[in-house]
CSV table of C-alpha atoms in Angstrom, one decimal:
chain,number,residue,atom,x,y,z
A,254,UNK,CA,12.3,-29.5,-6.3
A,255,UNK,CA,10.9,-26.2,-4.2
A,256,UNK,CA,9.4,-23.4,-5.8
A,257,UNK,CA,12.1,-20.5,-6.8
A,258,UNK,CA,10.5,-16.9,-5.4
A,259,UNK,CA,11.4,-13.6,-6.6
A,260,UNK,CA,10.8,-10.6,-4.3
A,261,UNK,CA,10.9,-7.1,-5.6
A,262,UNK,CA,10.7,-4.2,-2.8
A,263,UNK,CA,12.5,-6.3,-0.2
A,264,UNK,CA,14.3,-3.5,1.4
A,265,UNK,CA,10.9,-2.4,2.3
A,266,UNK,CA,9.7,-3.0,6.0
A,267,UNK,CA,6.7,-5.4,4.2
A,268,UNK,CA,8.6,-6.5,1.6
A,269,UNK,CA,11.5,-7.8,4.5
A,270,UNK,CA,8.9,-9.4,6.5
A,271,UNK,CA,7.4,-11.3,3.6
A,272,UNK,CA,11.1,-12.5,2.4
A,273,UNK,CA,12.0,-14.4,5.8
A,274,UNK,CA,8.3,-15.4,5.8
A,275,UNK,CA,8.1,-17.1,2.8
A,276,UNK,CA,11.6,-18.9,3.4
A,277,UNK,CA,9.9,-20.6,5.9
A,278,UNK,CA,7.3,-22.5,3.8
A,279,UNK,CA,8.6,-26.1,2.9
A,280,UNK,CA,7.6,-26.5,-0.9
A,281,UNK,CA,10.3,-23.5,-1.4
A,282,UNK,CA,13.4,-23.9,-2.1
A,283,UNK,CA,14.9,-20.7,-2.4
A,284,UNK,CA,14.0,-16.7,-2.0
A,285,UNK,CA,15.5,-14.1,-4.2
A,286,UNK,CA,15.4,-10.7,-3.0
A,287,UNK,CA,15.8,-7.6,-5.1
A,288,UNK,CA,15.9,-4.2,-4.6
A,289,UNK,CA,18.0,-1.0,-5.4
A,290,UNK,CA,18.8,-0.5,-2.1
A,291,UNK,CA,20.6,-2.7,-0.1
A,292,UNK,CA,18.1,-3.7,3.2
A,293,UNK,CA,18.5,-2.3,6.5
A,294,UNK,CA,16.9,-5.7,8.1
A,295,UNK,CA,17.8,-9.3,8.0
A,296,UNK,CA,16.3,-11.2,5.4
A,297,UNK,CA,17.3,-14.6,7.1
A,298,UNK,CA,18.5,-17.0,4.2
A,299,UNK,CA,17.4,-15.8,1.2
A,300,UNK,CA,19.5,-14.2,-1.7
A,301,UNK,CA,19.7,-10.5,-2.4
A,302,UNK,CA,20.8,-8.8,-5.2
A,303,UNK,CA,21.1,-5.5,-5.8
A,304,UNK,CA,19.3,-4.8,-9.1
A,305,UNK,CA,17.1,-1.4,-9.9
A,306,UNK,CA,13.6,-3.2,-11.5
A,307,UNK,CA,14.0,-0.2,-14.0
A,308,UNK,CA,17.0,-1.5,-15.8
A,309,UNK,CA,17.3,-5.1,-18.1
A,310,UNK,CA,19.0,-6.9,-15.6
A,311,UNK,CA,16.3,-7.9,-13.9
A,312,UNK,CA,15.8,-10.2,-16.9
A,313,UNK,CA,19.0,-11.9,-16.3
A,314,UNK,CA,18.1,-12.3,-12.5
A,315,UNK,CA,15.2,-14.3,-13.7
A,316,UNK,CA,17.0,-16.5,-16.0
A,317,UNK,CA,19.8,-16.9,-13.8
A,318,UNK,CA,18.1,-18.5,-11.0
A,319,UNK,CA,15.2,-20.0,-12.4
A,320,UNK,CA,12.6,-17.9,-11.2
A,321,UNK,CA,9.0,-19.6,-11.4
A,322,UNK,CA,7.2,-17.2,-8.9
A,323,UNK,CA,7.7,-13.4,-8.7
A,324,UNK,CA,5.7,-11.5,-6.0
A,325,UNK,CA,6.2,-8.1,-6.7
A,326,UNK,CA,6.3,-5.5,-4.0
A,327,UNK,CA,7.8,-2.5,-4.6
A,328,UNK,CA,5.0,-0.9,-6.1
A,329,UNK,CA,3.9,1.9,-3.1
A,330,UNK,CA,3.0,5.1,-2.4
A,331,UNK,CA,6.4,6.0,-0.9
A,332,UNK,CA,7.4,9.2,1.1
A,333,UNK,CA,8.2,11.9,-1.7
A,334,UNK,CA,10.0,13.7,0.5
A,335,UNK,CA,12.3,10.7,1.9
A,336,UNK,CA,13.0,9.4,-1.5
A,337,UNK,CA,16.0,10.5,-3.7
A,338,UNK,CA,14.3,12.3,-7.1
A,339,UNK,CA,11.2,12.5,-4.9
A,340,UNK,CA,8.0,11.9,-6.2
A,341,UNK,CA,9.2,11.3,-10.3
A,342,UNK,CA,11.8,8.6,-8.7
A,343,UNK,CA,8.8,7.2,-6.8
A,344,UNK,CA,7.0,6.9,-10.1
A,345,UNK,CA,9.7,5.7,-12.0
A,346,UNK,CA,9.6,2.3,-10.1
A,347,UNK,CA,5.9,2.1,-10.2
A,348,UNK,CA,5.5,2.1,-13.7
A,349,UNK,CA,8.2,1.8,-15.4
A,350,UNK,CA,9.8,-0.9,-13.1
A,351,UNK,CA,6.7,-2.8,-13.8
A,352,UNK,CA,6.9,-2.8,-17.5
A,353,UNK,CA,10.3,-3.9,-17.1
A,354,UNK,CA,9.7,-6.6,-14.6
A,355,UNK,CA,6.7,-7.9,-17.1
A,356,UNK,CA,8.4,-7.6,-20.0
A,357,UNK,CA,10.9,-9.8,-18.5
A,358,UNK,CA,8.4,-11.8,-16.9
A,359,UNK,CA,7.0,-12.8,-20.8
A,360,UNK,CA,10.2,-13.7,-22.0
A,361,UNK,CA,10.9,-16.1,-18.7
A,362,UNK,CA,10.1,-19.6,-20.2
A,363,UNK,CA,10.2,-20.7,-16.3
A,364,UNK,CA,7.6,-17.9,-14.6
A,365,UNK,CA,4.4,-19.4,-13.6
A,366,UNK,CA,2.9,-17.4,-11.5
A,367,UNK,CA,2.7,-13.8,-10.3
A,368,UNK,CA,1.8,-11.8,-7.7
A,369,UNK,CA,1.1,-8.1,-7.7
A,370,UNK,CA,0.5,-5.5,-4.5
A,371,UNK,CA,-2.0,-3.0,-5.8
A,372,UNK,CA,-4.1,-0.8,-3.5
A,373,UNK,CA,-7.9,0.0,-3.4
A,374,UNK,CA,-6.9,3.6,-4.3
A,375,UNK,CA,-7.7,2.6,-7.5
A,376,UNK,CA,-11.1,3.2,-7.4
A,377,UNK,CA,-10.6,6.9,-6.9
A,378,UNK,CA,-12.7,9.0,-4.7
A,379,UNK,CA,-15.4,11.3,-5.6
A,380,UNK,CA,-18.8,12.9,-3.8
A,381,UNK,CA,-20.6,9.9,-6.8
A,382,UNK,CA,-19.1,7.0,-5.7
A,383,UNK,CA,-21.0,4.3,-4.4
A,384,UNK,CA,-21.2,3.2,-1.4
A,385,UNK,CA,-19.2,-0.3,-1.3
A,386,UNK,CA,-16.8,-1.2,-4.4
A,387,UNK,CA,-16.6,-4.5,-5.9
A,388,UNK,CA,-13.5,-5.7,-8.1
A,389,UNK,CA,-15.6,-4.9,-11.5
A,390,UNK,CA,-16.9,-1.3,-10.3
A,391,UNK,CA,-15.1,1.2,-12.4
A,392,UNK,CA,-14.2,4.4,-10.6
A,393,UNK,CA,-16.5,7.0,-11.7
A,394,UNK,CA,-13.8,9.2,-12.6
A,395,UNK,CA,-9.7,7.8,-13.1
A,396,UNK,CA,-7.0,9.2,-10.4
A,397,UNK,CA,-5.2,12.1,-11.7
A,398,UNK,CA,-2.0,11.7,-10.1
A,399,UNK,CA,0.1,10.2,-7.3
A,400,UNK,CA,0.2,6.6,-6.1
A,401,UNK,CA,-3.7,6.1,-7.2
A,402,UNK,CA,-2.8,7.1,-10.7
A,403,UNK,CA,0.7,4.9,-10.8
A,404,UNK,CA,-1.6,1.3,-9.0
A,405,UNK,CA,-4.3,2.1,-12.0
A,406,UNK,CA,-1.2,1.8,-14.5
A,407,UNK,CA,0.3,-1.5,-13.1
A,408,UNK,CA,-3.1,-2.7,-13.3
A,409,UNK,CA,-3.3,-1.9,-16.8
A,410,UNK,CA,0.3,-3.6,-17.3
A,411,UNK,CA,-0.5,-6.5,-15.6
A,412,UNK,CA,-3.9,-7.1,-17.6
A,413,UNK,CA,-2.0,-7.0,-20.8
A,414,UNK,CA,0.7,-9.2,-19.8
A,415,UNK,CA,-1.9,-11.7,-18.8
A,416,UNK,CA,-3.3,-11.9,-21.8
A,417,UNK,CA,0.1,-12.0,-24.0
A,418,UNK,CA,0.9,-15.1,-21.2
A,419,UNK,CA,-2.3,-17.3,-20.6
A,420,UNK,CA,-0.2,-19.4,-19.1
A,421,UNK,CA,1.0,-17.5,-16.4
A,422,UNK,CA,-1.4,-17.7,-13.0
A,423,UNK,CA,-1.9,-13.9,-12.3
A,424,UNK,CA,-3.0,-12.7,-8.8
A,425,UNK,CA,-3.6,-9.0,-7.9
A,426,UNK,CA,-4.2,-7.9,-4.4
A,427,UNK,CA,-6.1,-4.6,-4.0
A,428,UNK,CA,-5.2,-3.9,-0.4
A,429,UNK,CA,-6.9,-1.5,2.1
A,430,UNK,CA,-5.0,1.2,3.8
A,431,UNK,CA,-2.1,-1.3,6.0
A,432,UNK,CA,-1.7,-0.5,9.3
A,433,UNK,CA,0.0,-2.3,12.4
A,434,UNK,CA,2.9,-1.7,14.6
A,435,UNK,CA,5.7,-1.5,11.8
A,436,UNK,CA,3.8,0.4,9.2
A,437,UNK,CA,4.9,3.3,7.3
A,438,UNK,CA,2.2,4.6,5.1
A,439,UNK,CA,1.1,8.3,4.6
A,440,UNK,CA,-1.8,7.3,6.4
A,441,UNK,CA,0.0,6.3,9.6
A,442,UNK,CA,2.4,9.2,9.8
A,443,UNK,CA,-1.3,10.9,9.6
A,444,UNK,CA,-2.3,9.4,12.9
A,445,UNK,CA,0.7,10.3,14.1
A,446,UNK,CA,0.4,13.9,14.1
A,447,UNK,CA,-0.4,15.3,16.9
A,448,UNK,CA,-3.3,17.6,15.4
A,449,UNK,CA,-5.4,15.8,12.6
A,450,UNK,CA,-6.6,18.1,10.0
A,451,UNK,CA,-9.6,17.3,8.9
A,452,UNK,CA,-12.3,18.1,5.9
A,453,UNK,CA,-15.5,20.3,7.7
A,454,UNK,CA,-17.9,18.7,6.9
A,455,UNK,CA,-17.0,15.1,6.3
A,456,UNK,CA,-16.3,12.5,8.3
A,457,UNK,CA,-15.3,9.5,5.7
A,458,UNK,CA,-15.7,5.3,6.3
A,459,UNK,CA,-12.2,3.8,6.5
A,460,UNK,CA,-11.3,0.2,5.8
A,461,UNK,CA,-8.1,-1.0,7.0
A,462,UNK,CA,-6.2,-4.4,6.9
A,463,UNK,CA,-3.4,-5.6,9.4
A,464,UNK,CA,0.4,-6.0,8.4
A,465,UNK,CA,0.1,-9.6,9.4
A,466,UNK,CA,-3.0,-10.5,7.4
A,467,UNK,CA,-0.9,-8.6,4.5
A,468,UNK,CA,2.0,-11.3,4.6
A,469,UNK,CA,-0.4,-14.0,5.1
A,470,UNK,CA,-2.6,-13.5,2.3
A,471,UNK,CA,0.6,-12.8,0.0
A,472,UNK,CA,1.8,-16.3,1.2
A,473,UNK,CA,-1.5,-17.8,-0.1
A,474,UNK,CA,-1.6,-15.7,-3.3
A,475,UNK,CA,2.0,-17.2,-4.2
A,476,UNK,CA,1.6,-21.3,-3.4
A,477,UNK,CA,-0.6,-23.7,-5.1
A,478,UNK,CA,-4.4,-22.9,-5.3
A,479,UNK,CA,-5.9,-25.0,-2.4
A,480,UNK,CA,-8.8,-27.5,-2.8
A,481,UNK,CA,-11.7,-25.1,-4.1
A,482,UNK,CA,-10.0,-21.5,-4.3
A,483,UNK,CA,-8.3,-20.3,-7.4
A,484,UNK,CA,-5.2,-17.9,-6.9
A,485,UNK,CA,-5.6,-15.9,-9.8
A,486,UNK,CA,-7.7,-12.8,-10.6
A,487,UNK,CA,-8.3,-9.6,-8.8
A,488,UNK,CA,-9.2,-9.2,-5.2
A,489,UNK,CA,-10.0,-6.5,-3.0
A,490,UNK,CA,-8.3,-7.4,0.5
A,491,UNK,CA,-9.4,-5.6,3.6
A,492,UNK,CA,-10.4,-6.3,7.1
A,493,UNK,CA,-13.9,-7.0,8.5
A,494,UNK,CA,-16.1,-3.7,9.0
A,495,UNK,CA,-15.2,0.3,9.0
A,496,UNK,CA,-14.0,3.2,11.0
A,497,UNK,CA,-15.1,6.6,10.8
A,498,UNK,CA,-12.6,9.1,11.3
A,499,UNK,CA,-13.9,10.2,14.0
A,500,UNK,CA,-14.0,7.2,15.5
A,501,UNK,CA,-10.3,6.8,15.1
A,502,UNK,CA,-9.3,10.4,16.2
A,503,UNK,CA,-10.7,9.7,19.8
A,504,UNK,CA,-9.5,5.9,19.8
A,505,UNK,CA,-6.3,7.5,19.5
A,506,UNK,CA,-6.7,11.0,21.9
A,507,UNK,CA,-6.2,12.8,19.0
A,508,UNK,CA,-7.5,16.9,18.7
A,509,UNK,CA,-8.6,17.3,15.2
A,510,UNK,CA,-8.7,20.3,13.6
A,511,UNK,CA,-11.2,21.2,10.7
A,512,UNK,CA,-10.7,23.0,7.6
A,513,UNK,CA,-12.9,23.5,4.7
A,514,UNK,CA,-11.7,21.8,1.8
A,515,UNK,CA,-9.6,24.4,0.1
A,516,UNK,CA,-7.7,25.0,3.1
A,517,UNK,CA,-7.0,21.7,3.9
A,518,UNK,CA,-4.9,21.1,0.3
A,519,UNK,CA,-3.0,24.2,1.5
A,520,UNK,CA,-2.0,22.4,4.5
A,521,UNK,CA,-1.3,19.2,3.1
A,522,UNK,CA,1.0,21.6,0.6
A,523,UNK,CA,2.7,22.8,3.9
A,524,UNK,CA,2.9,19.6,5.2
A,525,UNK,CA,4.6,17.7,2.2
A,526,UNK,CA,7.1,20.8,1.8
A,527,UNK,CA,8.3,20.6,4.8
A,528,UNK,CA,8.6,16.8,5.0
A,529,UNK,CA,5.6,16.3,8.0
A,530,UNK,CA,4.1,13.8,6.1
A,531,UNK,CA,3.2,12.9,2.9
A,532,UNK,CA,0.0,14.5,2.7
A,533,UNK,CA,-1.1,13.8,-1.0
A,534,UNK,CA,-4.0,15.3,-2.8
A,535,UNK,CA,-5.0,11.6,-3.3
A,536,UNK,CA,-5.4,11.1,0.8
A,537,UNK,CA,-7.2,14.4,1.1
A,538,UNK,CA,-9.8,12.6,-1.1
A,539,UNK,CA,-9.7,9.4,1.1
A,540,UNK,CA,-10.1,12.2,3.8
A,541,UNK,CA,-12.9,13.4,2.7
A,542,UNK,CA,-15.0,10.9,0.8
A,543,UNK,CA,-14.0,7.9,2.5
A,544,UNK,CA,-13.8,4.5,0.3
A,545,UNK,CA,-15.1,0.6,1.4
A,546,UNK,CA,-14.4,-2.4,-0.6
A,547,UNK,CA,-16.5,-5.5,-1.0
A,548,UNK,CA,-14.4,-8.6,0.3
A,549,UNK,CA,-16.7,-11.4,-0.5
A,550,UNK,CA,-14.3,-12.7,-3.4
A,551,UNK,CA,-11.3,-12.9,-0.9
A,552,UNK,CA,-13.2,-15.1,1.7
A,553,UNK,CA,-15.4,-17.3,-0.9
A,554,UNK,CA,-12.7,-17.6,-4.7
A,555,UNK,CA,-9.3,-16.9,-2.9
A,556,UNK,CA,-10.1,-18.6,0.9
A,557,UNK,CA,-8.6,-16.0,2.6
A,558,UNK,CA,-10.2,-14.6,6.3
A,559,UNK,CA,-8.6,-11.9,7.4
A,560,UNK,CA,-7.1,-12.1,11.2
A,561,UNK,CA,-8.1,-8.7,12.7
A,562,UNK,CA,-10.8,-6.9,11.4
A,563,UNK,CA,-10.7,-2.7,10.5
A,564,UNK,CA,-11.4,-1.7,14.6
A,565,UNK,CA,-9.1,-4.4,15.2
A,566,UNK,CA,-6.2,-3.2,13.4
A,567,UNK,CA,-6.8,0.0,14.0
A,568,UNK,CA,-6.6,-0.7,17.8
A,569,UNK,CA,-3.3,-2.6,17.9
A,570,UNK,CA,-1.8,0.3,15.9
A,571,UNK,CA,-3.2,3.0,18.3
A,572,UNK,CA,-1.7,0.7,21.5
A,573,UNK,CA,1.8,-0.1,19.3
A,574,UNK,CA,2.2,3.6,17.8
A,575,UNK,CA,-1.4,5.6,18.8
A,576,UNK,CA,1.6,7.6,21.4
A,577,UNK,CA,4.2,8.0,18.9
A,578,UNK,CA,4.1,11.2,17.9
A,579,UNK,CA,6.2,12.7,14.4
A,580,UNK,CA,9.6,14.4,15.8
A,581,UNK,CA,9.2,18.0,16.9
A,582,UNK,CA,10.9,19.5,14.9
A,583,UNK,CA,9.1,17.9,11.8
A,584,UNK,CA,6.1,19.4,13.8
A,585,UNK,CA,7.0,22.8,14.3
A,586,UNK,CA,8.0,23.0,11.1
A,587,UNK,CA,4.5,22.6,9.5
A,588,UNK,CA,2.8,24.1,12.2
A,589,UNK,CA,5.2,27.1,10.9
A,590,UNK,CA,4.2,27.1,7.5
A,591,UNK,CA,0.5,26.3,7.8
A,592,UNK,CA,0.6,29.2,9.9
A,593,UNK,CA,1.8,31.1,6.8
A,594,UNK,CA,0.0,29.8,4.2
A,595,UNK,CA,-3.7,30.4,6.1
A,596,UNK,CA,-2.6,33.3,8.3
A,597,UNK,CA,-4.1,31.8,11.1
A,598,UNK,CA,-2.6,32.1,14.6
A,599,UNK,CA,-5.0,30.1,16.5
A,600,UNK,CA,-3.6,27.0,14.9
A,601,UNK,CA,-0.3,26.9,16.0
A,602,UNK,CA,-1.7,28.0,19.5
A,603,UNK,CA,-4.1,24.8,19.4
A,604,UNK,CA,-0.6,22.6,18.9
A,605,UNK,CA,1.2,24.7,21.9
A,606,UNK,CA,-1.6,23.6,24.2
């Protein structure tokens, strides 16, 4: 008898890819896929159903189908301004979906083991920080808002429903910012624009982590330990090394344009308004301060070594997507109202040219 997996957030491009990858792995037997939306991909031969993690009847999808993993995906930062209720709708299913999904989790006499996507946002980001986090450094000050704020929740959540089920193998993946040639993060549609604002002054350390080591380590976190590792715990998960912004701006031919920090939150006002990009207060910080995460517990207590390291990723998602530019009209719409809001002409001159 194969393993029974339940995927929340498979409507999501990484929560499809990890569906019709885990299908493939002998030990299971089948895949569940849930979401509220139905998928715009194939999900190859595993079951979906169409259940909103905020409501009971995820419980029932659980004890209908004998669920004894649950990898659980569809906590993310989302697109506010691509998401119906926007950014309250967006929390909604990061918190409150996870209560929901744990609380059904505890009642499930068959659940033995889950898997959460979490995000090294966690740790905040601040002028105090230090320099490299480990899993037990405590942010020097909590994230007030956005997807930072909503991980830091689920975290608590998931701490507490470890300790009401002991029994229950618990594995929480801190990842990295996730880039590739499919992703779809804030930070991507960032590195798509065709002029980077930027913080004067600053020029942060990024860490990034592929979309294939993403699946693969998920794949790990959900099967049986292997000989020596331990799949439970926390983990920060990120690829060898850093970036500097910089450093990624010319990899990619990219004119950036710097601001001093006030001015940039206007912009990233303008930009979220007008649906450019989702840029959050919380990636200004990243954007300014930077944040690196210690891996050594994912090589030497889970056994996972990353595929590409951060310059590595970064570089097959500058040759996949480093020329695809945001749609025009997306552009010229911020460039419009960033215009406005600083009164500066020379900016939207700098995008003509």
């Amino acid at each position: 008898m194969g393993k029974v997996v339940l995927v929340t957030g498979a409507a999501r491009q990484l929560g499809g890819r990890f569906v019709r990858r885990i299908q493939r792995d002998p030990e299971v037997e089948r895949v569940i896929a849930v979401d509220a939306v139905s998928p715009p991909h194939r999900l190859g031969s595993a079951e979906f159903v169409r259940t909103d993690i905020r409501q009971s009847a995820i419980a029932r999808v659980l004890a209908e189908h004998a669920v004894d993993t649950v990898v659980h995906l569809a906590v993310t930062g989302g697109a506010a301004a691509g998401v119906p209720g926007g950014r309250s709708t967006v929390k909604e299913t990061n918190v409150i979906g996870t209560m929901q999904l744990l609380g059904a989790c505890q009642k499930s006499p068959t659940v033995r083991r889950l898997v959460v996507k979490s995000s090294t946002s966690v740790y905040g980001g601040t002028a105090r920080d230090p320099a490299v986090f480990t899993e037990t450094t405590q942010p020097k000050s909590l994230p007030a808002g956005g997807f930072a704020k909503d991980a830091a929740e689920v975290e608590g959540y998931v701490r507490g429903f470890a300790r009401r089920r002991p029994d229950v193998a618990v594995c929480v993946l801190r990842f990295a910012n996730i880039l590739g040639p499919f992703a779809d993060s804030a930070l991507a549609e960032y590195f798509s624009m065709p002029v980077m604002p930027t913080v004067l002054g600053y020029d942060p350390r990024l860490q990034f982590v592929h979309e294939d080591d993403v699946v693969d380590v998920l794949r790990l976190a959900a099967g049986e330990p292997q000989r020596g590792t331990l799949n439970s715990g926390t983990f920060n998960i990120a690829g060898d090394g850093v970036l500097l912004l910089s450093q990624c701006a010319r990899r990619l031919g990219r004119p950036t344009v710097p601001f001093l920090l006030p001015a940039v939150t206007w912009v990233g006002q303008a930009l979220r308004a007008v649906g450019a990009t989702d840029f959050s207060p919380e990636q200004i910080r990243l954007l300014t301060h930077g944040r690196v995460v210690e891996t050594t517990q994912m090589r030497q207590t889970l056994g996972f070594r990353p595929m590409y390291t951060t310059a590595e990723t970064f570089a097959d998602f500058a040759r996949s997507r480093g020329g695809g530019l945001l749609p025009p009209e997306r552009v010229a719409r911020a460039v419009g109202r960033v215009a406005e809001l600083l009164d500066v002409d020379e900016v939207a001159e700098g995008v003509e040219r």
